[in-house]
Coordinates of C-alpha atoms and ligand atoms in Angstrom, one line a residue:
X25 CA 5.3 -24.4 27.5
X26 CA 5.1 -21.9 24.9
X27 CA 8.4 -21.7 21.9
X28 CA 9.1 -18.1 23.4
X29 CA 9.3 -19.1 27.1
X30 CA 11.4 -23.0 26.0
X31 CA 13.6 -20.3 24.1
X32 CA 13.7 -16.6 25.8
X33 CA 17.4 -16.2 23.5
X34 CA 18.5 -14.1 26.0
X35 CA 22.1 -14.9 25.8
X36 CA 24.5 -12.3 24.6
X37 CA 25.6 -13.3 20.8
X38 CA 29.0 -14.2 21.1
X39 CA 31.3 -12.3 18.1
X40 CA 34.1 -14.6 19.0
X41 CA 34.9 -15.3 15.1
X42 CA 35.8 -12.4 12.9
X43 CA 37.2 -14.8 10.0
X44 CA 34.2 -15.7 8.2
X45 CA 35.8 -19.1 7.5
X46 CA 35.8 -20.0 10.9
X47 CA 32.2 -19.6 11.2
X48 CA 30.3 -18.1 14.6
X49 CA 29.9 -19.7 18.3
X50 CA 27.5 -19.1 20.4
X51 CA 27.6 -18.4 24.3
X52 CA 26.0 -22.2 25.1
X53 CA 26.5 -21.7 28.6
X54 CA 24.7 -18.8 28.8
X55 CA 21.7 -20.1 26.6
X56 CA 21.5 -23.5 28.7
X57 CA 21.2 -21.0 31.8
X58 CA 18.4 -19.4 30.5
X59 CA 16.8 -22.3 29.4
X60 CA 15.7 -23.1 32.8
X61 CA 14.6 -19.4 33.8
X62 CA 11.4 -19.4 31.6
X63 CA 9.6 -15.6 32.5
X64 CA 6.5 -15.1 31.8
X65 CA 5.9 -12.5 29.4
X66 CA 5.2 -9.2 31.8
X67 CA 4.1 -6.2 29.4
X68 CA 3.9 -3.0 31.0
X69 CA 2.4 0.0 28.9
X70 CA -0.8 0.8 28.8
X71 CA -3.4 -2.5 28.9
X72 CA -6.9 -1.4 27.1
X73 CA -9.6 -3.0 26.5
X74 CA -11.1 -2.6 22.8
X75 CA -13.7 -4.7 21.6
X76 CA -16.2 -3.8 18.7
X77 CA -19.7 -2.9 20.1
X78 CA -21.5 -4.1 16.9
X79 CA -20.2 -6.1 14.2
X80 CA -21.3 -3.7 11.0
X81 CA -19.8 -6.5 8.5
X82 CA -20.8 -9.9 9.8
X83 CA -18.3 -11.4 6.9
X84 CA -15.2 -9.5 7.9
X85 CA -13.2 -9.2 10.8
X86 CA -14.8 -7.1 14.0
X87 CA -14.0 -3.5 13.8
X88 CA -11.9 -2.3 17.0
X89 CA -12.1 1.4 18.7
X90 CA -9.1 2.9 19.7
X91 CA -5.6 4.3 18.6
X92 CA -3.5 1.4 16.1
X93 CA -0.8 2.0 18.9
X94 CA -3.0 0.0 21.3
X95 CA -4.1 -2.5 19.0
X96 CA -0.4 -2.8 18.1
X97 CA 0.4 -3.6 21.7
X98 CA -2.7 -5.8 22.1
X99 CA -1.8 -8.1 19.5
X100 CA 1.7 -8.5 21.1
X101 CA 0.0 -9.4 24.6
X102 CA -2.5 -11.6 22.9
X103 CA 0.3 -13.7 21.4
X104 CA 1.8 -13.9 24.3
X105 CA -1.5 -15.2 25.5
X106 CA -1.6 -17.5 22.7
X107 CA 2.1 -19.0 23.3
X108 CA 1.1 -19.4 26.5
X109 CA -1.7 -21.7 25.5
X110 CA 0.2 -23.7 23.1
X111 CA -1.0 -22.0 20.0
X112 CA 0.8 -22.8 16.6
X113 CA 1.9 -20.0 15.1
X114 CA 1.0 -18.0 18.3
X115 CA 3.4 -14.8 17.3
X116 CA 2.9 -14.1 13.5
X117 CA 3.3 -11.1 12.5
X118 CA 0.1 -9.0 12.0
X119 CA -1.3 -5.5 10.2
X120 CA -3.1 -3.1 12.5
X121 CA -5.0 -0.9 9.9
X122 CA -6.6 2.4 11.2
X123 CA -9.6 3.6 8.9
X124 CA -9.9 7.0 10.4
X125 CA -6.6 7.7 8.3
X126 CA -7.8 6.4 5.3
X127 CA -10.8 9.0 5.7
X128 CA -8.6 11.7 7.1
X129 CA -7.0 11.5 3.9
X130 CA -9.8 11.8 2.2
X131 CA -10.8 15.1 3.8
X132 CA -7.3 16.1 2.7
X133 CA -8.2 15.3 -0.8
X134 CA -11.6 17.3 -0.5
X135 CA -9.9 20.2 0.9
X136 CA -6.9 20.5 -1.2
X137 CA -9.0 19.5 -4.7
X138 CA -12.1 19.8 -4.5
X139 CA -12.8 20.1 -8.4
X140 CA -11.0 16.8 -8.7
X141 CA -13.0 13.2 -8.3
X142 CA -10.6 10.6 -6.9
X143 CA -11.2 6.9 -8.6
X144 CA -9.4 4.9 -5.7
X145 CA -7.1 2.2 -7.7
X146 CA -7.7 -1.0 -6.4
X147 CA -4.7 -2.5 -6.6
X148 CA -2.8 -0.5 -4.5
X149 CA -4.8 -2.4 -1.6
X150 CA -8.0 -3.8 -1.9
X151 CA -8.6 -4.0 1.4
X152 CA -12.4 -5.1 2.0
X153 CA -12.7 -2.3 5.0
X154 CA -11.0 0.2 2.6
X155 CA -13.1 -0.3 -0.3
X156 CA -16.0 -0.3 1.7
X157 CA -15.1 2.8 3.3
X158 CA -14.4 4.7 -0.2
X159 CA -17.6 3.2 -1.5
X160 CA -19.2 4.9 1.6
X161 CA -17.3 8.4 1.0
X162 CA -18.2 8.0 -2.7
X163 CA -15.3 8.2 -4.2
X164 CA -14.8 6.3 -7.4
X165 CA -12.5 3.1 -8.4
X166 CA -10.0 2.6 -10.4
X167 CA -9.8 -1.1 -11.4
X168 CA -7.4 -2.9 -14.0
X169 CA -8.6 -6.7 -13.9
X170 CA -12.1 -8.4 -13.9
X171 CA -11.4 -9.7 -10.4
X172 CA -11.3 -5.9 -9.4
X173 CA -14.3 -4.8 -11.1
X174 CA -16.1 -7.8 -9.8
X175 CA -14.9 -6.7 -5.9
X176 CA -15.9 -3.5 -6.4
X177 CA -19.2 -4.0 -8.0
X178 CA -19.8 -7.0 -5.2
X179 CA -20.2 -4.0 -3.0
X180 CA -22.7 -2.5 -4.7
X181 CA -20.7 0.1 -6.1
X182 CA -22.7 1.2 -9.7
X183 CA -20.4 0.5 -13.2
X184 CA -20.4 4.3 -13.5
X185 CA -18.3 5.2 -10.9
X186 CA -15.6 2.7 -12.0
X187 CA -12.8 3.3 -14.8
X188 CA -11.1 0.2 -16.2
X189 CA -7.6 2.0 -16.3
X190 CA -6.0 -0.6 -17.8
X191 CA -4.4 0.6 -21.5
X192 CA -3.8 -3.3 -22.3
X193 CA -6.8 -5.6 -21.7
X194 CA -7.6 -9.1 -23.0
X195 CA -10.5 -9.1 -24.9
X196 CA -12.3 -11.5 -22.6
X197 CA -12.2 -8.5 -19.9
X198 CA -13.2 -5.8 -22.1
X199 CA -16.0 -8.2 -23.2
X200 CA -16.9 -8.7 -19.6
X201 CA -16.5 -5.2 -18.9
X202 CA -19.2 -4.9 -21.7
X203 CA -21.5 -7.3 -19.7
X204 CA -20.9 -5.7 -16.2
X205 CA -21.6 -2.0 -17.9
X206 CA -18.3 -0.8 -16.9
X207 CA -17.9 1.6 -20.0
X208 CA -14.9 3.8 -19.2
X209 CA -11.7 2.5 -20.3
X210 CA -8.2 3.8 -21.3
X211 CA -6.0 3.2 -24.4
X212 CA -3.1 3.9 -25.9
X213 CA -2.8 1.7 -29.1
X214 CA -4.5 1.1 -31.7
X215 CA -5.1 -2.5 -31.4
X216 CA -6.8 -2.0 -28.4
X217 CA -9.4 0.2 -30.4
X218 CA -10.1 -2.7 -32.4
X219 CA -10.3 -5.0 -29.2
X220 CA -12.9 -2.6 -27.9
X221 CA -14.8 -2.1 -31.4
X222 CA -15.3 -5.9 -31.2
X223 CA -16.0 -6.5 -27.6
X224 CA -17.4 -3.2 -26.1
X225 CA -18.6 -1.0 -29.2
X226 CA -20.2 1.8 -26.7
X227 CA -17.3 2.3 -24.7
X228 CA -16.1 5.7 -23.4
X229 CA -12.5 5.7 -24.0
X230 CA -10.2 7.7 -22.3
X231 CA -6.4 7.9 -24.1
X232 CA -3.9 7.9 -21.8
X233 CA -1.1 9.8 -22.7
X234 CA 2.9 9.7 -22.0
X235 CA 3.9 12.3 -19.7
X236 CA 7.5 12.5 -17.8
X237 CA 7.5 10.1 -15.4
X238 CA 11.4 10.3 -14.5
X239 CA 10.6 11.8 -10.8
X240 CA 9.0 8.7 -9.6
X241 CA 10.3 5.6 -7.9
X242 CA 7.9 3.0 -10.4
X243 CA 8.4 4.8 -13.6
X244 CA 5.1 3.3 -15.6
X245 CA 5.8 5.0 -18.6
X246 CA 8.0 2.5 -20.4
X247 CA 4.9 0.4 -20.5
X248 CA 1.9 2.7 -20.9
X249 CA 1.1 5.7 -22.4
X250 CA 0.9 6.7 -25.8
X251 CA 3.5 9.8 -27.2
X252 CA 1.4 13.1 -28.0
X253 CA 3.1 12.0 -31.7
X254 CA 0.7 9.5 -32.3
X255 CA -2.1 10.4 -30.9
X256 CA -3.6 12.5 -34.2
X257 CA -3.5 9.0 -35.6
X258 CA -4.9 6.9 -32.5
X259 CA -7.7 9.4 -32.9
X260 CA -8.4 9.0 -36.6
X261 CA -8.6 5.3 -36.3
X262 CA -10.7 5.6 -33.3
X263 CA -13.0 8.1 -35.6
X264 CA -12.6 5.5 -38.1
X265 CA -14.2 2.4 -35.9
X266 CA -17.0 5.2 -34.3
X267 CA -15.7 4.8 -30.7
X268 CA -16.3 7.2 -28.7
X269 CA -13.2 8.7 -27.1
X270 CA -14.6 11.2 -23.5
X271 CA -11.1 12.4 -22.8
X272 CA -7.2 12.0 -21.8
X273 CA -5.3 10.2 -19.1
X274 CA -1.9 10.2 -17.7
X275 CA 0.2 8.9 -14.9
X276 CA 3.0 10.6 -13.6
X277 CA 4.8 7.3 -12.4
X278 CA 3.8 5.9 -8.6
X279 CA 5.7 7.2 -5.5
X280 CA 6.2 10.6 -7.5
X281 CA 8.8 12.7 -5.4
X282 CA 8.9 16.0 -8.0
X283 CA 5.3 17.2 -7.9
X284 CA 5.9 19.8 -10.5
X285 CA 5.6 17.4 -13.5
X286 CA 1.7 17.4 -13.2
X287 CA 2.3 20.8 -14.9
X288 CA 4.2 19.5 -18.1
X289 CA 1.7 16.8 -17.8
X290 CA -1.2 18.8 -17.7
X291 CA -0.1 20.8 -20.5
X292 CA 0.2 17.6 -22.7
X293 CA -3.0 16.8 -21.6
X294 CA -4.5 20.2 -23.0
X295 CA -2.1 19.3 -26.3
X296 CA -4.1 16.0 -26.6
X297 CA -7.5 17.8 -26.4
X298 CA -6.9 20.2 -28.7
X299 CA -5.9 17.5 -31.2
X300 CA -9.1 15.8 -29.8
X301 CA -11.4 18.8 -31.1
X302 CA -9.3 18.4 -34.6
X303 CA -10.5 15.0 -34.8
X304 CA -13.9 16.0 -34.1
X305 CA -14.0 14.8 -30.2
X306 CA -15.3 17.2 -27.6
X307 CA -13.5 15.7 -24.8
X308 CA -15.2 15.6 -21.3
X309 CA -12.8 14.1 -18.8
X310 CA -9.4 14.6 -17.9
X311 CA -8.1 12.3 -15.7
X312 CA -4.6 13.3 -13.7
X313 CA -3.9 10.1 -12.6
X314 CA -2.4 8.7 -9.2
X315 CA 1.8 9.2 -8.2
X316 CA 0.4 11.5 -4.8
X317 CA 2.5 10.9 -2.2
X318 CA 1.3 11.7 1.3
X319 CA 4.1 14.2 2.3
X320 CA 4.5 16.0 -0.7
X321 CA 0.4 16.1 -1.5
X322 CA -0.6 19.7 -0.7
X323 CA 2.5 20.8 -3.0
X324 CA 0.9 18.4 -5.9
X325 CA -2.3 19.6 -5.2
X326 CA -1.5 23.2 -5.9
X327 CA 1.0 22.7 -8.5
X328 CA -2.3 20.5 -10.1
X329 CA -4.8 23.7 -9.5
X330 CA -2.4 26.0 -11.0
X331 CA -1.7 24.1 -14.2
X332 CA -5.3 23.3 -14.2
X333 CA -6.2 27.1 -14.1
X334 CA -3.7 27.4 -16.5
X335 CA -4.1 25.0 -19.3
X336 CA -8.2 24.5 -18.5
X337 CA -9.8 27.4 -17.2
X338 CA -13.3 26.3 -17.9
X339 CA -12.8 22.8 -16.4
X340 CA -16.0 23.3 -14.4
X341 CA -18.1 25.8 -16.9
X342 CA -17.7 23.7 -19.7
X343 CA -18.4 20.3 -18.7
X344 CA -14.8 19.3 -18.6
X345 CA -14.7 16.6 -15.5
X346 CA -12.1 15.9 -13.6
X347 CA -10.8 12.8 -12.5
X348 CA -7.6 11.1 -10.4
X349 CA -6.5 7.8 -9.5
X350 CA -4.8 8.3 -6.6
X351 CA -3.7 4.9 -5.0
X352 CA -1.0 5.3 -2.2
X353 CA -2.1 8.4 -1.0
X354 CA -5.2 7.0 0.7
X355 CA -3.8 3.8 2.3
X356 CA 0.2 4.0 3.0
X357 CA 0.2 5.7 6.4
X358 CA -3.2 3.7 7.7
X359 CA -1.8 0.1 8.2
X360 CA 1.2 -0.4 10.4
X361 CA 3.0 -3.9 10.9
X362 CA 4.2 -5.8 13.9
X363 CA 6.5 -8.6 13.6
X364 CA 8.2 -10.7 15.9
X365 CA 11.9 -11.4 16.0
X366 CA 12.2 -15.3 15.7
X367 CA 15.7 -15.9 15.6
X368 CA 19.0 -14.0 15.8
X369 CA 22.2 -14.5 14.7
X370 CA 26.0 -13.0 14.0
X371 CA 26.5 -12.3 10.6
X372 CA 29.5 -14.6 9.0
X373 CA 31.1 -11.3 7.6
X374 CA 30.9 -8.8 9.8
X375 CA 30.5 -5.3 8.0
X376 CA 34.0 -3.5 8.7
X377 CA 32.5 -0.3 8.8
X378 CA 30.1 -0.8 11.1
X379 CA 32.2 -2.8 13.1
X380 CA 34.5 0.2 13.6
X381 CA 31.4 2.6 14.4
X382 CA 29.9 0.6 17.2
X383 CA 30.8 -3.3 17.2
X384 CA 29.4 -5.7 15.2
X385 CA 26.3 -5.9 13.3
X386 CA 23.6 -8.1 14.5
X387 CA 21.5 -10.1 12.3
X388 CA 17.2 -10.3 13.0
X389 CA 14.8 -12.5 11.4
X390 CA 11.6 -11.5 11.9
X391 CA 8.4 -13.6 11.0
X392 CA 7.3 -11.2 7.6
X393 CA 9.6 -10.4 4.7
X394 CA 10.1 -9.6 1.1
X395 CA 7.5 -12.7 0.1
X396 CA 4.6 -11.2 2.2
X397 CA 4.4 -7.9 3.3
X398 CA 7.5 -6.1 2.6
X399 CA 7.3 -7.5 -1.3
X400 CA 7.0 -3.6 -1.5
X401 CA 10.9 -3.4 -1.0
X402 CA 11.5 -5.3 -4.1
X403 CA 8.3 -3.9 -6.1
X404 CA 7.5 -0.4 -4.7
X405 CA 11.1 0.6 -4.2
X406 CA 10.1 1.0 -0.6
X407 CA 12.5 1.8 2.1
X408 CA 11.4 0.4 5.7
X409 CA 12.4 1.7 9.3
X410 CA 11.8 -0.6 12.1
X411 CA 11.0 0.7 15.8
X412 CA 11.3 -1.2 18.9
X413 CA 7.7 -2.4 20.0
X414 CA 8.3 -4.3 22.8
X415 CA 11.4 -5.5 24.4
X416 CA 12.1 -7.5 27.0
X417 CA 8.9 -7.6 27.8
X418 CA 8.0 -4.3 28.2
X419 CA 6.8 -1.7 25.6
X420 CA 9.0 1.0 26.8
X421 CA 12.4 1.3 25.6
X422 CA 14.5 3.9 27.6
X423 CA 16.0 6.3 25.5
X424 CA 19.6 5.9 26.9
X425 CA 19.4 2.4 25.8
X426 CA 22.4 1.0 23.6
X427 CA 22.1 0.6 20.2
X428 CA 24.3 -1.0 17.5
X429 CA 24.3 -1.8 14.0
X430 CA 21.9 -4.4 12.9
X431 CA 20.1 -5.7 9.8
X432 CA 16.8 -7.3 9.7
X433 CA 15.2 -9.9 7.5
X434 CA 12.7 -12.2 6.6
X435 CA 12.2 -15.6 7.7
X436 CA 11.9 -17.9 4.3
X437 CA 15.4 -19.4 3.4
X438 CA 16.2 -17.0 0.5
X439 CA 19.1 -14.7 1.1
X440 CA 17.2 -11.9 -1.2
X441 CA 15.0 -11.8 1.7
X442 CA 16.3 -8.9 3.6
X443 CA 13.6 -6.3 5.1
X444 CA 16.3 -3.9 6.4
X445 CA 20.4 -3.9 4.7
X446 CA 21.6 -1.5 7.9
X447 CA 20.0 0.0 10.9
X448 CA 20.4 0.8 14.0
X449 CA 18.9 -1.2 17.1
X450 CA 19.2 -1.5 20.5
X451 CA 22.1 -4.3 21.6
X452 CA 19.8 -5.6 24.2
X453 CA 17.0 -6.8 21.3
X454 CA 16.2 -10.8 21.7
X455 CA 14.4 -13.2 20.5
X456 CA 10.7 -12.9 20.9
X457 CA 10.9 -8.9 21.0
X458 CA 8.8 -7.3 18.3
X459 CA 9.5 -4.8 15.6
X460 CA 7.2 -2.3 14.3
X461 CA 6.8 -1.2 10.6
X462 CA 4.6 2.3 9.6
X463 CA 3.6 3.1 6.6
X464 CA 2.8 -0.6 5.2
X465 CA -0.4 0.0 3.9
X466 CA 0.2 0.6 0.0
X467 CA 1.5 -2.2 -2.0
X468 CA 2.4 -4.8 0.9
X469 CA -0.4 -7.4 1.4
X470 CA -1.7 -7.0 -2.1
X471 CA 1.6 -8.7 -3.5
X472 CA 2.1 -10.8 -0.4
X473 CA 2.8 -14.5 -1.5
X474 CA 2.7 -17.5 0.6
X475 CA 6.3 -18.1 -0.5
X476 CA 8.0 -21.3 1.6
X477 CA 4.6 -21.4 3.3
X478 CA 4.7 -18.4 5.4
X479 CA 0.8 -17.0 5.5
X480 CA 0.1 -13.7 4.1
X481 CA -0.1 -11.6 7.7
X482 CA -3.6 -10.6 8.8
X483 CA -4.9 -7.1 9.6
X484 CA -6.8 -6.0 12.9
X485 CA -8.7 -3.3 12.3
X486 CA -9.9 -0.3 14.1
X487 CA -11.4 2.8 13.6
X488 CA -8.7 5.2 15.5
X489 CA -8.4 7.2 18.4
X490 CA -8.9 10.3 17.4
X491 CA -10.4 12.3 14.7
X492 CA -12.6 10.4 12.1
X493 CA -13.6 7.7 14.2
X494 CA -17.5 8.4 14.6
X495 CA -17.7 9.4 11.1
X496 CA -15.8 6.2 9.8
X497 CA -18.5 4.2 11.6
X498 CA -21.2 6.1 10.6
X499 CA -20.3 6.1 7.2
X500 CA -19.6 2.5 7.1
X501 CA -22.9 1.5 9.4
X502 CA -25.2 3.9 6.7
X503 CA -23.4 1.8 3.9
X504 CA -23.7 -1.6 5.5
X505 CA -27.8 -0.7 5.6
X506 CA -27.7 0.0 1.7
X507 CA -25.8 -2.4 0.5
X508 CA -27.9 -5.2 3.2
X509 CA -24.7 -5.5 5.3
X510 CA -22.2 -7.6 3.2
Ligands
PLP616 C1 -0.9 2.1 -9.9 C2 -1.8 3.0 -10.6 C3 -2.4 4.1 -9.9 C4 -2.1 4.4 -8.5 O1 -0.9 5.0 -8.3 P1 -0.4 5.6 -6.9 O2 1.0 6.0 -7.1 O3 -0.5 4.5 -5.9 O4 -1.3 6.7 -6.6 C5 -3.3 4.9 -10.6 N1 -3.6 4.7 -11.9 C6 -3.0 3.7 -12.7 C7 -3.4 3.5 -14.1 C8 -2.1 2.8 -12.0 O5 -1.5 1.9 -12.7

């Protein structure tokens, strides 16, 4: 008998206790009843069969057809399946990641900058279907470590298309990056000119620049970036070694949510190239950076063109190129999450305020938290929003159904490990429901740890429903031939 069936928790909580010093009792009774009653998990919705016709990677997971929504309910039937048979760990939380998105945005990109080259940073999510994908749109990478480089290059990607944007590098990986034939790099100290004299003499070295970075959530530029002040005399000691600088970088900050400072930033940027040509540079790249966040992107994208028109008007005549990093803009909205609810509980101190709203506040664990996926709560400044994927065994939740105030969190035994502070869910959520998480596709797994040994959760993929599917495929089937189907 699976742990779901032996314990269906379909007993009411009982919020006897309101003195936190008296503790909370359950409704035994009512738990020992249901003990016996053991239903068999019932989904209704919409059963599909998806299965991958061809298996273009043999060394990564199959890649599904159909929309994530299906593969989202799949998963939750399939560990119901797995219970069923006694599987450990049968309802672990899981990714459903839909690569048509990630090349949907892509075609946003094309359409919205076309003049502008996007170097897809790694760490955001180096996902091996993502990467692959990008490598098979073209795009280039931004990568910050030799493990990065080495991933990307693994794929067959050429050291051209690759920019170690990381300002401080040990010399061992600017050495490497020597080796490999990655040559473009960003700095924004001096002794990192003298690292790269050493290690990597024929470097192309892009300076990356402070700009404002107070309208973003990760503010980066307390740690990188060098003030336009001293960058007359970055250049002179880089004149001084005979490296050869290309051009200027910035970054705006990550999760930018004022896209009008990549007009004060591109107007640095055309401060520092002038003071290039003083030194006797004739920069060629000018690289804007990541911060694009999907909702505000078309509103970056033109505030970008204008400053661009603006402060470079011969970008394209006179050989100026033009590069980004955009990270989160490619991968937040692909990868959804499903987690199941594990355990339930009343809180010791009910909130008042919610109390007086609508009862008391219901505590969820759920089997992924702020150690695995939702790290990007503590990291990434993220807020999540959980939605109801299944309940009581069905995947439809009517919309007259009750709902109270309830929190949410993970399942290692640290308090700080709380996925959601306040929500609102419905009353009639149990044990062995599931919760569903969008938008988890930037900065989650990457930072996942296996903290109290909960596994990092694993990603089904798929290649949507909808728009972008055939060309995803096609893209990734051309690029599997090439590169001898790694
Ligand atoms: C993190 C990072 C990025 C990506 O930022 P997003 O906000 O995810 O677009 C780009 N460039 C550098 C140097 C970074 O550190």
């Amino acid at each position: 008998m699976s742990r779901v069936q032996t314990f269906p928790a379909s007993a009411p909580i009982n919020f006897v206790s309101r003195n936190r010093n008296e503790g909370v009792s359950w409704a035994t009774s009512a738990l020992v009843d249901t003990l016996s009653s053991s239903p068999t998990l019932r989904l209704t919705g919409t059963p599909t069969i998806s299965s991958a016709d061809e298996d273009i990677f043999p060394s990564l997971p199959p890649l599904l057809h159909g929309h994530p929504d299906i593969h989202l309910r799949n998963g939750v039937m399939n560990a119901a399946r797995l219970a069923d048979a006694n599987e450990p760990d049968a309802e672990r939380a899981f990714f459903v990641g839909d690569l048509s998105q990630v090349y949907r945005q892509h075609l946003r990109w094309q359409a919205c900058l076309p003049g502008v080259e996007p170097f897809y940073a790694v760490k955001c999510n180096p996902d091996p279907y993502v990467l692959r994908l990008l490598a098979a749109l073209g795009t280039g990478f931004d990568c910050a470590s030799n493990q990065e480089i080495a991933q990307v290059l693994a794929l067959g990607v050429s050291p051209s298309r690759i920019i170690f944007a990381n300002p401080c590098k040990a010399v061992s990986f600017v050495r490497n990056a020597c080796t490999r034939g990655v040559d473009m790099m960003t700095f924004d100290n001096v002794d990192e000119l003298y690292k790269v004299a050493r290690a990597h003499p024929r470097a192309k070295l892009v300076l990356r620049i402070l700009t404002d970075d107070t309208k973003s959530l990760c503010q980066l530029g307390i740690k990188f970036g060098a003030p336009l002040d001293n960058v007359p005399g970055l250049l002179a000691k880089a004149r001084e070694l005979e490296l050869d600088v290309i051009g200027v970088s910035f970054h705006v900050g990550s999760g930018c949510y004022d896209p009008s400072v990549y007009t004060d930033a591109i107007r640095r940027a055309r401060q520092a190239f002038d003071m290039g040509a003083a030194a006797g540079y004739t920069f060629s790249l000018l690289d804007v950076g990541g911060g694009f966040e999907d909702a505000l992107f078309e509103q970056a994208a033109a505030f970008l063109t204008e400053a661009l028109a603006q402060y470079f008007p011969d970008a394209d005549r006179k050989g100026i190129r033009v590069i980004a990093e955009p990270g989160r803009f490619y991968v937040s909205k692909a990868f959804s999450l499903a987690a199941n609810i594990i355990a339930r509980r009343a809180p010791l101190a009910p909130s008042p305020t919610a109390e007086q709203e609508d009862g008391p506040s219901v505590m969820y664990y759920i089997n992924d938290g702020v150690y695995g996926a939702f790290n990007c709560i503590l990291f990434d400044h993220q807020v999540v929003q959980p939605y109801v994927l299944s309940m009581g065994n069905s995947f439809h939740v009517s919309e007259a159904e009750p709902v109270g105030a309830a929190s949410v969190w993970g399942p290692t035994c640290d308090s700080i490990d709380c996925v959601c502070v306040n929500t609102r869910l419905p009353s009639a959520l149990r044990v062995g429901d599931w919760l569903g998480f969008d938008n988890m596709g930037a900065y989650t797994s990457c930072a996942a740890s296996q903290f109290n040994g909960f596994e990092v959760s694993k990603v089904v993929y798929t290649t949507g429903g909808g728009a972008g599917a055939a060309e995803v495929r096609g893209a990734l089937a051309r690029f599997a031939k090439e590169a001898h189907g790694l």
